[in-house]
XYZ file of C-alpha atoms in Angstrom:
294
model
C 1.836 35.677 -125.040
C -1.305 35.904 -123.139
C -1.541 38.765 -120.816
C -3.120 36.654 -118.130
C -2.069 33.322 -116.785
C -4.648 30.669 -116.222
C -2.702 29.176 -113.248
C -4.634 29.572 -110.026
C -2.743 30.858 -107.024
C -3.883 30.174 -103.492
C -6.230 32.739 -102.193
C -4.894 35.098 -99.589
C -6.796 35.654 -96.425
C -8.775 38.749 -96.231
C -9.260 41.031 -93.354
C -12.692 39.616 -92.712
C -11.546 36.004 -92.303
C -10.922 34.547 -88.707
C -7.985 32.417 -87.664
C -9.161 29.061 -86.318
C -6.999 27.798 -83.412
C -6.879 24.113 -82.419
C -8.740 23.144 -79.233
C -6.518 22.517 -76.161
C -7.449 20.050 -73.396
C -8.855 21.813 -70.351
C -7.120 20.856 -67.015
C -9.219 21.214 -63.887
C -7.074 21.421 -60.711
C -8.134 19.051 -57.899
C -9.970 20.502 -54.956
C -7.644 21.624 -52.151
C -10.142 20.667 -49.428
C -10.320 17.151 -47.944
C -13.545 15.767 -46.549
C -14.046 16.613 -42.870
C -14.388 13.015 -41.752
C -10.943 12.177 -43.174
C -9.350 15.030 -41.232
C -11.012 13.920 -37.984
C -9.950 10.305 -38.525
C -6.348 11.345 -39.185
C -6.225 13.510 -36.065
C -7.640 10.753 -33.842
C -5.162 8.232 -35.258
C -2.290 10.617 -34.544
C -3.371 11.108 -30.932
C -3.732 7.360 -30.380
C -0.267 6.782 -31.794
C 1.296 9.425 -29.546
C -0.457 7.983 -26.487
C 0.838 4.493 -27.315
C 4.403 5.792 -27.651
C 4.236 7.643 -24.318
C 2.817 4.571 -22.566
C 5.538 2.330 -24.009
C 8.297 4.703 -22.891
C 6.899 4.951 -19.355
C 6.551 1.160 -19.127
C 10.171 0.649 -20.166
C 11.519 3.280 -17.786
C 9.598 1.923 -14.799
C 11.923 -0.848 -13.637
C 10.153 -1.806 -10.401
C 6.593 -2.018 -9.069
C 5.056 1.017 -7.482
C 5.401 0.989 -3.690
C 2.325 0.256 -1.654
C 2.003 1.454 1.922
C -1.694 0.797 2.465
C -3.979 -2.147 3.034
C -7.493 -0.781 2.788
C -7.422 2.086 5.275
C -4.401 0.638 7.073
C -1.094 2.334 6.328
C 2.581 2.273 7.233
C 3.608 5.850 8.033
C 7.326 4.966 8.112
C 7.649 3.784 4.501
C 5.266 6.490 3.351
C 7.590 9.081 4.898
C 10.702 7.782 3.130
C 8.861 7.532 -0.166
C 7.526 11.095 -0.054
C 10.869 12.542 1.090
C 12.724 11.089 -1.906
C 15.467 9.760 0.365
C 17.813 7.029 -0.890
C 18.619 5.775 2.609
C 16.639 2.633 1.923
C 19.068 1.718 -0.857
C 19.544 2.567 -4.496
C 16.738 0.271 -5.548
C 14.521 1.212 -2.602
C 13.868 -2.474 -1.974
C 12.306 -1.683 1.389
C 9.678 0.388 -0.399
C 8.548 -2.432 -2.641
C 5.381 -4.375 -2.051
C 5.708 -6.507 1.097
C 9.416 -6.063 1.924
C 11.021 -9.252 3.242
C 11.877 -9.304 6.948
C 12.822 -11.745 9.653
C 10.019 -10.368 11.786
C 7.493 -7.573 12.055
C 6.834 -6.285 15.585
C 3.610 -4.406 16.250
C 3.497 -2.535 19.558
C -0.196 -2.285 20.394
C -1.001 1.167 21.764
C -3.902 3.559 22.273
C -4.757 7.240 22.310
C -4.239 7.517 26.076
C -0.798 5.878 25.979
C 1.309 8.864 24.911
C 3.487 8.598 28.034
C 4.090 4.902 27.427
C 5.227 5.562 23.884
C 7.521 8.336 25.088
C 9.001 5.960 27.670
C 9.734 3.353 25.008
C 11.247 5.954 22.667
C 13.571 7.059 25.463
C 14.806 3.479 26.022
C 14.898 0.704 23.413
C 12.520 2.026 20.718
C 14.228 4.510 18.311
C 12.866 8.049 18.486
C 13.457 9.038 14.842
C 12.945 7.419 11.415
C 16.672 7.044 10.739
C 17.192 5.212 14.022
C 14.234 2.971 13.266
C 15.744 2.187 9.875
C 19.150 1.362 11.371
C 17.534 -0.995 13.870
C 15.640 -2.734 11.077
C 18.787 -3.162 9.002
C 20.775 -4.460 11.991
C 18.232 -6.995 13.267
C 15.951 -7.776 10.329
C 13.012 -6.654 12.479
C 10.628 -3.806 11.674
C 8.985 -2.055 14.628
C 5.808 0.037 14.581
C 3.312 1.357 17.086
C -0.082 -0.042 16.091
C -3.184 2.041 16.667
C -6.725 2.202 15.339
C -8.853 5.201 14.493
C -11.308 7.337 16.407
C -14.353 9.407 15.573
C -13.060 12.009 18.024
C -11.463 14.671 15.823
C -9.336 16.040 18.683
C -7.799 12.629 19.348
C -7.058 12.143 15.670
C -5.531 15.624 15.416
C -3.154 14.909 18.320
C -2.253 11.573 16.775
C -1.494 13.207 13.422
C 0.952 15.575 15.122
C 2.715 12.634 16.774
C 2.848 10.778 13.462
C 4.307 13.853 11.769
C 7.046 13.981 14.399
C 8.064 10.314 14.698
C 6.739 8.417 11.631
C 6.686 5.144 13.579
C 3.006 4.154 13.425
C 0.941 1.595 11.618
C -2.628 2.853 11.388
C -5.181 0.071 11.079
C -8.788 0.169 9.997
C -10.558 -0.513 13.285
C -12.215 1.567 15.977
C -9.768 2.089 18.845
C -11.747 0.918 21.889
C -10.858 -1.347 24.792
C -13.822 -3.640 24.200
C -12.750 -4.098 20.577
C -9.197 -5.236 21.303
C -9.792 -8.729 19.834
C -10.880 -7.137 16.550
C -7.873 -4.833 16.661
C -5.517 -7.785 17.115
C -7.019 -9.598 14.156
C -6.947 -6.427 12.022
C -3.295 -5.945 12.967
C -2.248 -9.407 11.806
C -4.186 -9.038 8.555
C -2.684 -5.628 7.753
C 0.838 -6.654 8.787
C 0.668 -9.758 6.590
C -0.434 -7.778 3.537
C 2.111 -4.989 4.029
C 5.162 -7.071 5.036
C 6.529 -10.439 3.985
C 7.941 -11.531 7.332
C 8.862 -14.957 8.641
C 7.324 -14.071 12.008
C 4.798 -11.534 13.268
C 5.067 -10.286 16.843
C 2.253 -8.755 18.861
C 3.430 -6.820 21.921
C 1.912 -4.414 24.424
C 3.229 -0.879 24.899
C 4.358 -1.470 28.500
C 7.166 -3.931 27.751
C 10.896 -3.283 27.584
C 12.399 -5.351 24.817
C 15.855 -6.424 23.688
C 15.549 -6.356 19.863
C 18.865 -8.173 19.389
C 17.769 -11.094 21.565
C 14.381 -11.251 19.873
C 16.126 -11.440 16.492
C 18.354 -14.263 17.771
C 15.302 -16.169 19.004
C 13.418 -15.808 15.728
C 16.446 -16.785 13.625
C 16.592 -20.281 15.147
C 15.570 -23.157 12.903
C 12.256 -24.829 13.660
C 10.858 -28.067 12.335
C 7.232 -26.945 12.253
C 6.081 -24.149 9.957
C 3.054 -23.300 12.116
C 4.719 -21.867 15.194
C 3.551 -20.035 18.289
C 6.100 -18.546 20.688
C 4.788 -17.185 23.966
C 3.084 -18.051 27.211
C 0.204 -20.472 27.654
C -2.458 -20.157 30.302
C -5.533 -21.774 31.747
C -7.592 -20.890 34.781
C -11.044 -20.722 36.365
C -13.934 -19.056 34.585
C -15.242 -16.018 36.483
C -19.010 -16.336 36.797
C -19.624 -13.639 39.417
C -21.096 -10.529 37.694
C -19.566 -8.297 40.379
C -16.010 -9.296 39.508
C -13.860 -7.531 36.910
C -13.320 -10.465 34.564
C -16.890 -11.701 34.645
C -17.573 -14.124 31.817
C -21.152 -13.799 30.595
C -20.725 -16.932 28.471
C -19.332 -18.959 31.345
C -22.130 -21.502 31.172
C -20.913 -22.437 27.688
C -17.243 -22.686 28.634
C -17.404 -24.628 31.881
C -15.539 -24.171 35.133
C -12.091 -23.730 33.598
C -10.652 -22.188 30.451
C -8.820 -24.511 28.095
C -5.075 -23.990 27.601
C -4.625 -20.925 25.409
C -2.118 -18.360 24.178
C -1.633 -15.505 26.594
C 0.722 -12.696 27.495
C 1.922 -9.149 26.743
C 4.038 -10.439 23.849
C 3.790 -13.450 21.568
C 4.941 -14.546 18.129
C 3.125 -16.216 15.246
C 4.830 -17.702 12.209
C 3.939 -16.548 8.715
C 1.845 -19.627 7.971
C -0.323 -19.071 11.046
C -0.819 -15.393 10.220
C -1.646 -16.289 6.613
C -4.531 -18.425 7.859
C -5.763 -15.524 10.003
C -5.462 -13.110 7.084
C -7.568 -15.412 4.925
C -10.239 -15.908 7.597
C -13.567 -14.247 6.912
C -14.964 -14.808 10.386
C -14.402 -11.628 12.400
C -16.480 -12.751 15.369
C -13.572 -13.396 17.756
C -14.781 -12.409 21.200
C -11.644 -13.014 23.214
C -8.128 -12.146 22.102
C -6.527 -14.879 24.183
C -8.193 -17.660 22.215
C -6.869 -16.473 18.854
C -4.324 -19.130 17.928
């Protein structure tokens, strides 16, 4: 037999040969950083969404309109007091604090800075001397009562008035200069402010030297009337004073004639809501004489 076989066997690897490994796919992890503009956009969207949710919740929870106690610079110190004190004496729903509370009548007692004693006299008789008493009278009669006064450039006068307001809370401040010669403008400003702050069937203008029976006034105003444009009060006519030396001298007497025409007059009178609405809508503030405002 041959000493050597001619069959070839596979060659064995030598120490100098290298093992070839198969190539593996290389995985590159995504970048962990987002572009800055995407982050800003996401943050803004989140804030807008939160703001919308808060607004929706507040709108649902607010079941009634916000109370308003001002008309321009005119304000009702009585309702402002009850609103700021958080009292529920006006009812669970605070209906009297809503915009233009409904009343049978609103009574404005026209007063001035020098009439402190007159106001004290009224508060010691028929006019309530505290907010709770004023509220009880309003609920019993359907009439709201306020002292009506303008403003002054005199800081001392305004400071004394503020102290009185703080004590009694029974004023309506109107946006007009408190002067005797400007009483016609004050009357017109009163009716405009009262109409915008109160939804009354009648508006009463009264002086601060009258003694009133609120119950009888309420009975009078509650009567049915056929005409919606109503005036209740005195009427007057008389000679025109043309003598410059006399107190009631009329410098426009030559335009009026010898006698005034019949006109509304008196320390107290009543206008229906429709009449006051026409005054509130009027843009002509050039009334010269209070007694001819009808």
